[in-house]
Coordinates of C-alpha atoms in Angstrom, one line a residue:
M1 CA -5.4 18.5 -10.3
P2 CA -5.4 14.9 -12.6
A3 CA -8.6 13.8 -13.5
V4 CA -8.0 10.2 -11.7
R5 CA -6.6 12.1 -8.5
A6 CA -9.7 14.2 -8.5
L7 CA -11.8 10.9 -8.9
L8 CA -10.0 9.3 -6.3
L9 CA -10.4 11.9 -3.9
A10 CA -14.1 11.9 -4.7
I11 CA -14.4 8.0 -3.8
L12 CA -12.8 9.1 -0.5
C13 CA -15.5 11.8 0.0
F14 CA -18.0 9.3 0.1
L15 CA -16.2 6.8 2.2
T16 CA -15.7 10.0 4.9
V17 CA -19.2 11.4 4.1
D18 CA -20.9 8.2 5.1
R19 CA -18.4 7.0 7.7
A20 CA -20.8 7.4 10.7
V21 CA -23.1 4.8 8.6
A22 CA -20.5 2.6 7.6
E23 CA -18.6 2.2 10.9
S24 CA -21.7 1.7 12.8
G25 CA -22.7 -1.3 11.2
E26 CA -21.1 -4.9 11.0
W27 CA -18.4 -3.8 8.5
E28 CA -16.8 -1.0 10.5
M29 CA -12.9 -0.8 9.7
R30 CA -10.3 -0.5 12.4
S31 CA -7.6 2.3 12.8
R32 CA -4.8 2.5 10.3
V33 CA -1.2 2.6 11.3
F34 CA 1.2 5.7 11.2
C35 CA 4.9 4.1 11.8
D36 CA 8.0 5.8 11.1
A37 CA 10.7 3.4 12.0
A38 CA 13.5 5.9 10.9
S39 CA 12.4 8.4 13.5
G40 CA 11.0 5.5 15.9
I41 CA 7.4 6.5 16.5
A42 CA 4.1 5.2 15.5
F43 CA 0.4 5.8 16.4
R44 CA -2.9 4.4 15.2
Y45 CA -5.4 6.8 13.6
P46 CA -8.9 6.6 12.2
Y47 CA -9.5 4.6 9.2
G48 CA -11.2 7.4 7.3
Y49 CA -8.4 10.2 7.6
E50 CA -7.0 11.2 4.3
V51 CA -3.3 11.1 3.2
H52 CA -2.8 13.8 0.8
D53 CA 1.2 12.9 0.4
Q54 CA 2.3 9.4 1.4
Y55 CA 5.6 10.8 2.7
K56 CA 4.6 13.4 4.9
A57 CA 3.4 12.8 8.3
E58 CA 0.0 14.6 7.8
L59 CA -3.5 13.6 8.1
F60 CA -6.7 15.2 7.2
R61 CA -10.1 14.6 8.7
G62 CA -12.6 14.1 5.8
G63 CA -15.4 14.8 7.5
Q64 CA -14.5 18.6 7.9
R65 CA -13.5 19.3 4.5
G66 CA -16.6 20.7 3.2
Q67 CA -18.4 17.9 1.5
Q68 CA -22.2 17.5 1.4
E69 CA -24.0 15.0 2.6
G70 CA -25.9 12.5 0.7
S71 CA -25.8 8.7 -0.9
G72 CA -24.1 10.0 -4.1
E73 CA -23.8 8.5 -7.7
V74 CA -23.0 4.8 -8.8
R75 CA -20.6 5.3 -11.4
E76 CA -18.3 2.8 -13.5
V77 CA -14.5 3.9 -13.3
V78 CA -11.0 2.6 -13.8
I79 CA -8.9 1.8 -11.3
N80 CA -5.3 0.6 -12.3
G81 CA -6.8 -1.0 -15.4
K82 CA -9.6 -2.4 -14.0
K83 CA -13.5 -1.2 -14.2
M84 CA -15.1 -0.9 -11.0
R85 CA -18.4 0.4 -9.9
V86 CA -18.2 3.2 -7.1
V87 CA -20.2 5.5 -5.2
I88 CA -19.0 9.0 -5.8
S89 CA -20.0 12.5 -4.4
E90 CA -19.2 15.7 -5.2
A91 CA -15.3 15.8 -4.9
P92 CA -14.1 18.4 -1.8
A93 CA -11.9 21.4 -2.0
E94 CA -8.3 20.8 -0.9
Q95 CA -7.6 21.7 2.9
E96 CA -4.3 23.3 3.3
S97 CA -3.4 22.5 6.7
A98 CA -3.7 19.0 8.3
D99 CA -5.5 18.2 11.2
V100 CA -2.6 15.6 12.5
R101 CA 0.9 16.1 11.9
A102 CA 3.7 13.7 13.3
F103 CA 7.0 15.4 14.1
S104 CA 10.8 13.8 15.1
V105 CA 14.0 16.1 15.8
L106 CA 17.3 15.6 16.8
T107 CA 17.6 17.3 20.3
S108 CA 20.7 19.0 19.0
E109 CA 18.3 20.9 16.5
M110 CA 16.4 22.4 19.3
K111 CA 18.6 22.5 22.7
D112 CA 20.6 25.9 21.5
T113 CA 17.5 28.0 21.1
F114 CA 15.4 26.5 23.9
G115 CA 17.7 25.1 26.6
G116 CA 16.0 22.1 26.5
D117 CA 12.6 23.4 28.0
I118 CA 10.3 20.6 26.6
G119 CA 7.4 22.9 26.6
L120 CA 8.9 25.8 24.7
I121 CA 10.3 22.8 22.4
G122 CA 6.8 21.5 22.0
D123 CA 5.1 24.9 20.9
K124 CA 8.0 25.4 18.4
L125 CA 7.7 21.9 16.9
C126 CA 3.5 22.1 17.0
G127 CA 3.7 25.6 15.5
A128 CA 1.2 26.9 18.4
K129 CA 1.5 28.3 22.4
L130 CA 0.0 25.2 24.0
T131 CA -0.3 25.0 27.7
W132 CA 1.7 21.9 28.9
T133 CA 1.2 19.5 31.7
P134 CA 3.4 16.0 32.3
F135 CA 1.9 13.0 30.8
D136 CA 3.0 9.3 32.3
Y137 CA 4.0 7.6 29.3
Y138 CA 4.4 4.4 31.2
L139 CA 1.0 4.7 32.6
K140 CA -0.5 1.2 32.8
N141 CA -3.9 0.7 31.2
D142 CA -5.6 -1.3 28.3
A143 CA -5.4 1.7 26.1
R144 CA -1.4 1.9 26.4
P145 CA -0.1 -1.6 26.3
Q146 CA 3.0 -0.4 24.8
G147 CA 3.8 2.1 27.7
N148 CA 4.6 -0.9 30.1
P149 CA 8.1 -0.2 31.4
L150 CA 9.0 -4.1 30.6
W151 CA 8.5 -2.9 26.6
A152 CA 9.1 0.8 26.6
S153 CA 12.4 2.3 26.6
K154 CA 13.6 3.9 29.8
G155 CA 14.1 7.7 30.7
L156 CA 11.1 9.0 28.3
L157 CA 9.7 12.3 29.4
A158 CA 6.2 13.2 28.0
M159 CA 4.0 16.1 28.2
T160 CA 0.6 16.9 26.5
G161 CA -0.6 20.4 25.6
E162 CA -3.8 22.3 24.5
S163 CA -4.8 25.7 23.4
K164 CA -8.3 26.4 22.0
G165 CA -7.7 25.1 18.7
H166 CA -5.0 22.6 19.1
C167 CA -3.6 19.9 21.2
G168 CA -0.4 17.9 21.0
L169 CA 2.0 15.5 22.7
I170 CA 5.8 15.7 22.7
V171 CA 8.1 13.0 24.1
K172 CA 11.7 13.4 24.8
N173 CA 13.4 10.1 23.7
G174 CA 17.0 9.8 24.0
D175 CA 18.9 12.1 21.2
R176 CA 14.9 12.9 19.7
Y177 CA 12.0 15.0 20.4
S178 CA 8.9 13.2 18.9
G179 CA 5.1 13.6 19.0
V180 CA 2.2 14.6 17.4
V181 CA 0.0 18.3 16.9
M182 CA -3.8 17.7 16.2
T183 CA -6.8 20.1 15.9
G184 CA -9.4 20.2 18.4
M185 CA -9.3 19.2 22.2
L186 CA -7.4 16.3 23.7
S187 CA -10.7 15.1 24.9
D188 CA -12.1 14.7 21.4
F189 CA -12.4 11.0 21.0
D190 CA -10.1 10.7 17.5
N191 CA -7.5 12.7 19.4
Q192 CA -7.7 10.8 22.5
A193 CA -7.2 7.6 20.8
I194 CA -4.2 9.0 18.4
V195 CA -2.5 9.9 22.0
D196 CA -3.4 6.6 23.7
S197 CA -1.6 4.5 20.8
F198 CA 1.5 6.9 20.1
E199 CA 4.5 4.9 20.9
V200 CA 8.4 5.3 20.8
M201 CA 9.4 2.2 19.7
P202 CA 12.7 0.8 21.6
G203 CA 15.9 0.4 19.9
V204 CA 18.1 2.1 17.3
V205 CA 18.4 2.1 13.6
A206 CA 22.0 0.7 13.2
K207 CA 23.6 -2.1 11.0
G208 CA 23.5 -5.2 12.8
K209 CA 20.7 -4.2 15.4
P210 CA 17.3 -5.7 15.3
P211 CA 15.0 -3.6 13.5
R212 CA 12.5 -1.5 15.4
M213 CA 8.9 -2.6 15.6
T214 CA 5.6 -1.4 17.6
W215 CA 4.4 -3.3 20.3
R216 CA 1.8 -5.0 18.2
E217 CA 4.0 -6.2 15.7
S218 CA 6.2 -7.7 18.7
Q219 CA 3.1 -9.8 19.8
G220 CA 2.6 -11.3 16.4
R221 CA 6.2 -12.5 16.3
T222 CA 5.6 -14.1 19.7
G223 CA 2.2 -15.7 17.6
K224 CA -0.3 -13.7 19.1
V225 CA -3.0 -11.4 17.1
I226 CA -5.4 -8.9 18.9
D227 CA -9.1 -9.4 18.8
G228 CA -11.9 -6.7 18.3
V229 CA -11.9 -5.6 21.8
G230 CA -7.8 -5.4 21.8
K231 CA -7.4 -8.8 23.7
L232 CA -4.2 -10.6 22.8
I233 CA -5.0 -14.3 21.3
V234 CA -3.0 -16.8 20.8
A235 CA -3.0 -18.0 16.9
A236 CA -3.4 -21.3 17.5
G237 CA -6.0 -24.4 16.9
K238 CA -9.1 -24.4 14.9
V239 CA -10.9 -21.1 14.8
N240 CA -14.3 -20.9 13.5
P241 CA -14.8 -17.6 11.4
A242 CA -16.2 -14.4 13.3
A243 CA -18.4 -11.6 12.5
W244 CA -16.1 -9.0 11.1
K245 CA -16.4 -6.5 14.2
K246 CA -15.2 -9.4 16.4
G247 CA -12.7 -10.5 14.2
W248 CA -8.5 -10.0 14.5
D249 CA -5.8 -8.0 13.1
L250 CA -2.3 -8.3 13.1
E251 CA 0.6 -5.9 12.5
T252 CA 3.7 -7.1 10.5
A253 CA 6.7 -5.0 9.5
H254 CA 5.2 -3.4 6.6
Y255 CA 1.4 -4.4 6.8
H256 CA -1.9 -3.9 9.1
I257 CA -3.8 -7.1 8.3
T258 CA -7.6 -7.7 9.7
T259 CA -9.7 -10.5 9.1
Q260 CA -12.6 -12.7 10.2
V261 CA -11.2 -16.0 9.0
S262 CA -9.2 -17.4 12.0
P263 CA -6.2 -16.3 14.2
Q264 CA -4.1 -19.0 12.5
R265 CA -5.0 -17.9 9.2
L266 CA -4.0 -14.2 9.9
Q267 CA -0.7 -15.3 11.2
Q268 CA -0.2 -17.3 7.5
Y269 CA -1.2 -14.1 5.7
G270 CA 1.3 -11.9 7.5
T271 CA 4.1 -14.5 6.8
Y272 CA 3.0 -14.6 3.2
L273 CA 2.5 -11.0 2.5
E274 CA 6.1 -10.3 4.1
G275 CA 7.7 -12.5 1.7
L276 CA 5.7 -10.7 -0.8
Y277 CA 7.1 -7.5 0.0
R278 CA 10.8 -8.7 0.1
A279 CA 10.0 -10.0 -3.6
Y280 CA 8.5 -6.5 -4.7
S281 CA 11.6 -4.9 -3.1
A282 CA 13.7 -7.0 -5.1
V283 CA 12.2 -5.8 -8.6
Y284 CA 10.9 -2.4 -7.7
E285 CA 14.3 -1.8 -5.3
P286 CA 12.6 1.7 -3.5
D287 CA 14.9 4.0 -1.7
A288 CA 12.3 5.0 0.4
V289 CA 8.7 3.8 1.4
P290 CA 5.8 5.6 3.3
P291 CA 5.6 6.0 7.0
F292 CA 2.3 4.0 6.7
K293 CA 1.7 0.3 7.0
L294 CA -0.3 -1.3 3.9
E295 CA -3.8 -2.2 4.8
I296 CA -5.2 -5.2 3.7
H297 CA -8.7 -6.8 4.6
V298 CA -9.5 -10.5 4.1
F299 CA -13.0 -11.6 4.6
N300 CA -14.3 -14.9 4.7
T301 CA -16.8 -15.4 1.9
Q302 CA -17.4 -13.6 -1.5
H303 CA -21.2 -12.6 0.1
D304 CA -19.2 -11.0 3.1
F305 CA -16.4 -9.2 0.7
M306 CA -19.2 -7.8 -1.8
E307 CA -21.2 -6.6 1.3
A308 CA -18.5 -4.9 3.1
A309 CA -17.2 -3.4 -0.3
A310 CA -20.4 -1.9 -1.1
D311 CA -20.7 -0.6 2.8
H312 CA -17.7 1.5 2.0
G313 CA -18.9 2.8 -1.4
F314 CA -17.5 -0.1 -3.8
P315 CA -20.6 -1.9 -5.1
V316 CA -18.4 -4.9 -7.0
S317 CA -19.7 -7.2 -9.2
Q318 CA -19.1 -11.3 -8.6
G319 CA -16.1 -11.2 -11.1
V320 CA -14.0 -9.1 -9.0
G321 CA -11.7 -11.4 -6.8
G322 CA -10.2 -8.4 -4.9
F323 CA -9.2 -4.6 -5.5
F324 CA -6.7 -2.0 -4.4
V325 CA -8.2 1.4 -3.1
P326 CA -5.2 4.0 -3.7
S327 CA -6.8 6.7 -1.5
L328 CA -6.7 4.6 1.6
L329 CA -3.6 2.2 0.6
S330 CA -6.2 -0.7 1.5
I331 CA -6.9 -4.1 -0.5
F332 CA -10.0 -5.7 0.2
V333 CA -9.9 -10.1 -0.6
Y334 CA -11.7 -13.0 0.6
E335 CA -10.6 -16.2 1.6
E336 CA -12.9 -18.6 -0.7
S337 CA -11.4 -17.2 -3.9
S338 CA -10.4 -20.5 -5.1
K339 CA -14.0 -21.7 -4.8
W340 CA -15.0 -19.6 -7.6
G341 CA -11.6 -19.4 -9.7
G342 CA -9.7 -22.9 -8.9
D343 CA -6.4 -23.1 -7.4
D344 CA -4.7 -20.3 -9.5
F345 CA -7.2 -17.9 -8.0
S346 CA -6.6 -18.2 -4.1
V347 CA -6.7 -15.4 -2.1
E348 CA -2.7 -15.6 -2.1
H349 CA -2.5 -15.3 -5.7
V350 CA -5.3 -12.2 -5.6
M351 CA -2.9 -10.5 -2.9
A352 CA 0.1 -11.3 -4.9
H353 CA -1.6 -9.4 -7.9
E354 CA -3.4 -6.2 -5.7
C355 CA -0.3 -6.0 -3.5
S356 CA 2.0 -5.4 -6.6
H357 CA -0.4 -2.2 -7.4
Q358 CA -0.4 -1.3 -4.1
F359 CA 3.7 -1.5 -3.7
L360 CA 3.9 0.4 -6.9
H361 CA 1.4 3.1 -5.6
V362 CA 3.3 3.8 -2.7
T363 CA 6.5 3.7 -4.1
C364 CA 5.6 6.4 -6.9
N365 CA 3.7 8.3 -4.2
G366 CA 0.6 7.5 -6.6
S367 CA 0.0 5.7 -9.7
D368 CA -2.3 7.7 -12.1
H369 CA 0.8 8.8 -14.2
V370 CA 1.7 5.0 -14.5
P371 CA 0.8 3.4 -17.9
T372 CA -1.5 0.5 -17.3
W373 CA 0.6 -2.2 -19.3
I374 CA 3.5 -1.8 -16.5
N375 CA 1.4 -1.4 -13.8
E376 CA -1.0 -4.5 -14.6
G377 CA 2.0 -6.4 -16.2
L378 CA 4.0 -6.2 -13.1
A379 CA 1.1 -7.7 -10.9
V380 CA 0.5 -10.2 -13.4
Y381 CA 4.3 -11.1 -12.9
F382 CA 3.7 -11.6 -9.7
E383 CA 0.3 -13.4 -9.2
S384 CA 1.3 -16.8 -10.2
G385 CA 4.1 -17.2 -7.7
V386 CA 4.6 -19.8 -4.9
F387 CA 5.5 -19.2 -1.3
S388 CA 7.9 -21.8 0.2
G389 CA 10.5 -22.1 3.0
G390 CA 9.8 -18.5 3.6
R391 CA 10.6 -17.0 0.2
F392 CA 8.1 -16.1 -2.3
V393 CA 9.1 -17.2 -5.9
T394 CA 7.8 -15.8 -9.0
M395 CA 6.3 -18.1 -11.7
P396 CA 4.7 -17.4 -15.2
P397 CA 1.4 -17.3 -15.5
R398 CA 1.0 -20.3 -17.8
E399 CA -2.7 -20.2 -18.7
R400 CA -2.5 -16.4 -19.9
I401 CA 0.5 -17.0 -21.7
D402 CA -0.8 -20.4 -23.5
L403 CA -4.1 -18.2 -24.6
L404 CA -1.9 -15.2 -25.9
K405 CA 0.3 -17.9 -28.1
R406 CA -2.9 -19.4 -29.4
I407 CA -4.3 -15.9 -30.2
Y408 CA -1.1 -15.1 -32.0
M409 CA -1.0 -18.2 -34.1
Q410 CA -4.6 -17.9 -35.0
E411 CA -4.5 -13.9 -35.9
R412 CA -0.9 -13.8 -37.1
S413 CA -0.4 -10.5 -34.9
T414 CA -0.8 -9.0 -31.4
L415 CA -3.7 -8.3 -29.8
A416 CA -3.5 -4.5 -30.4
P417 CA -0.3 -2.8 -31.9
V418 CA 2.3 -2.5 -29.1
D419 CA 3.0 1.1 -29.1
K420 CA -0.9 1.5 -28.3
Y421 CA -0.3 0.4 -24.8
L422 CA 2.6 3.0 -24.2
A423 CA -0.2 6.0 -23.8
H424 CA -2.9 3.9 -22.4
Y425 CA -4.0 4.4 -18.8
G426 CA -7.4 2.9 -18.8
H427 CA -9.4 -0.5 -18.8
I428 CA -8.0 -3.5 -20.3
S429 CA -9.6 -6.9 -21.7
A430 CA -8.8 -10.0 -19.9
A431 CA -6.9 -11.7 -22.9
A432 CA -4.7 -8.4 -22.5
Y433 CA -3.4 -9.1 -19.2
G434 CA -1.2 -12.0 -20.7
E435 CA -0.1 -9.4 -23.6
V436 CA 0.9 -6.8 -20.9
Y437 CA 2.8 -9.4 -18.8
A438 CA 4.9 -10.5 -21.9
L439 CA 5.6 -6.9 -22.8
T440 CA 6.8 -6.1 -19.2
Y441 CA 8.7 -9.2 -19.1
F442 CA 10.2 -8.6 -22.8
W443 CA 11.2 -5.2 -21.7
L444 CA 12.4 -6.2 -18.0
F445 CA 13.8 -9.5 -17.7
G446 CA 14.2 -10.6 -21.7
T447 CA 17.4 -9.2 -22.0
A448 CA 19.1 -11.2 -19.1
Q449 CA 21.0 -14.0 -20.7
D450 CA 19.8 -16.7 -18.0
P451 CA 17.4 -16.6 -14.9
S452 CA 20.0 -16.4 -12.5
Q453 CA 20.9 -12.8 -13.9
R454 CA 17.3 -11.3 -13.9
Y455 CA 18.0 -9.1 -10.6
D456 CA 21.7 -8.3 -11.5
I457 CA 21.4 -4.7 -12.6
K458 CA 25.1 -5.4 -14.5
R459 CA 24.1 -8.3 -16.7
N460 CA 20.4 -7.2 -17.2
P461 CA 20.1 -4.0 -19.2
G462 CA 16.4 -4.0 -19.2
L463 CA 16.7 -3.9 -15.2
A464 CA 19.1 -1.0 -15.5
H465 CA 16.7 0.8 -17.4
F466 CA 13.8 0.0 -15.1
R467 CA 15.8 1.4 -12.1
E468 CA 16.2 4.5 -14.2
Y469 CA 12.7 4.6 -15.3
W470 CA 11.4 4.2 -11.6
Q471 CA 13.0 7.2 -10.5
A472 CA 11.5 9.3 -13.1
L473 CA 8.1 7.8 -12.2
K474 CA 8.9 8.8 -8.6
R475 CA 9.1 12.3 -9.6
H476 CA 6.0 12.2 -11.3
E477 CA 7.1 12.3 -14.8
N478 CA 4.8 11.2 -17.7
G479 CA 5.2 7.4 -17.7
T480 CA 5.2 7.1 -21.5
T481 CA 7.5 9.8 -22.4
A482 CA 9.8 8.4 -19.8
F483 CA 9.4 5.0 -21.2
E484 CA 10.5 6.1 -24.6
N485 CA 13.6 8.1 -23.6
I486 CA 15.1 5.4 -21.5
F487 CA 14.0 2.2 -22.9
M488 CA 13.3 3.0 -26.6
K489 CA 16.4 5.7 -26.8
D490 CA 19.0 3.4 -28.1
M491 CA 16.5 1.5 -30.5
I492 CA 15.5 4.5 -31.9
K493 CA 19.0 5.9 -32.4
A494 CA 20.0 2.4 -34.0
K495 CA 16.7 2.4 -36.5
G496 CA 16.7 6.0 -37.5
S497 CA 13.2 6.8 -36.4
R498 CA 10.8 6.5 -33.8
E499 CA 8.5 4.6 -36.5
A500 CA 11.3 2.1 -37.7
A501 CA 11.9 1.1 -34.0
I502 CA 8.2 0.6 -33.2
A503 CA 8.2 -1.6 -36.5
A504 CA 11.4 -3.3 -35.1
W505 CA 9.8 -4.2 -31.5
Q506 CA 6.4 -5.0 -32.9
S507 CA 8.1 -7.8 -35.0
A508 CA 10.7 -8.8 -32.4
F509 CA 7.9 -9.0 -29.5
Y510 CA 5.5 -11.0 -31.7
D511 CA 8.4 -13.4 -32.3
Y512 CA 9.4 -13.4 -28.6
V513 CA 5.8 -14.3 -27.4
L514 CA 5.7 -17.5 -29.6
H515 CA 9.2 -18.6 -28.7
A516 CA 10.0 -17.3 -25.3
T517 CA 9.7 -19.8 -22.1
F518 CA 9.3 -17.1 -19.5
N519 CA 10.8 -18.9 -16.8

């Protein structure tokens, strides 16, 4: 296991070991969201559960992985190119079998063998022999609002099953059998919460059809959010910030957002984040995304942010405007960011930067193999963008670029030899953020003849190379080696050697920064 991966698991180990402490206080986190729109199933699961592979519908209970109780050690580490202080306990051993596994298969794959017997099919899909009993999917209660017949698809047949060590839920929904299998008993609090929240999303995946969505997302689309006790609240009018545990949450198509600021502001975050998602997709162009909604936590004040971060194992300093926790797919930010950094440091700008790391991480199924320069360069590319008319438009980071140009004119050189960035996966200085942005822009967008061709893969060779590079990163190839093989291949061939190509790149890049408009 790579060192960074082991470190992130160690961080998560602390979060799960002390979950009872953190979640018993005022900064308790709500459930995270599994949502697979392709198969049409979703459910909520406890916040501290671990996801070992983001593209697999498997969850692991951190508290059952053999970690030792204790407060852990505060250590300075580098995550996504940033130095952070985190509380680290001993990394747990890997667990082979998942505690929660979701499934969804076509009925045609099962009927011939089992004759449509839902119990036998449940045993097969759960991988264990369970005792099955009918389950009323349309049961009306506060725990299952998605079961309301006015929302849920008609004709769903469901059963719950249980054995000594396993339990499960299976639902026949049209041409699919879907459900979830868990270790433990149905009466276990976490398992019951998963079963209660399990839903088959109405609709089908087809061109021209409305997208599938969860019941909670549907409420958000009508201008409602959910408060701390699960009550629907209309997001209108002035509402004062609340204590975190009395705050509100919202599901959008791709995000689960929790805040204490106000319901109205929460709706604004949701609209903004979905605009960001479309902008990221235009650049990253992922062919698939994990079946987990991305977590965003927006605190009200810097004090709230720092206190909550420390409560969950991240004792950040005052200079941190936000951060992304890869192991939880979660971002921590705070509303009053502009109070400390001005208009260019609003919570929207911080989210644009950190959500880029988050999106990169999920589309690559991990980011410890991605060099810092392109990880941070892409994040800076998005951070100064503006949101208008429902659309996110990227804008150059003028202050960073102006500072970089002044340094170049004074020093007559780049901050560091450009090839030094290629194999660097650690911390970079504040000034270097402008340089890695310029490096990213140089390779990805600088080859376009005009801004209108920036996303045209046929007219922008840099973007074409980026698509190829992205596939290599998704295969977990070494980011440095892949970059040289894809981006620098033609230059090395033209110059006759790697050394000559690096020298040409160094000179061209220096001149580019001084004269480019970065529009």
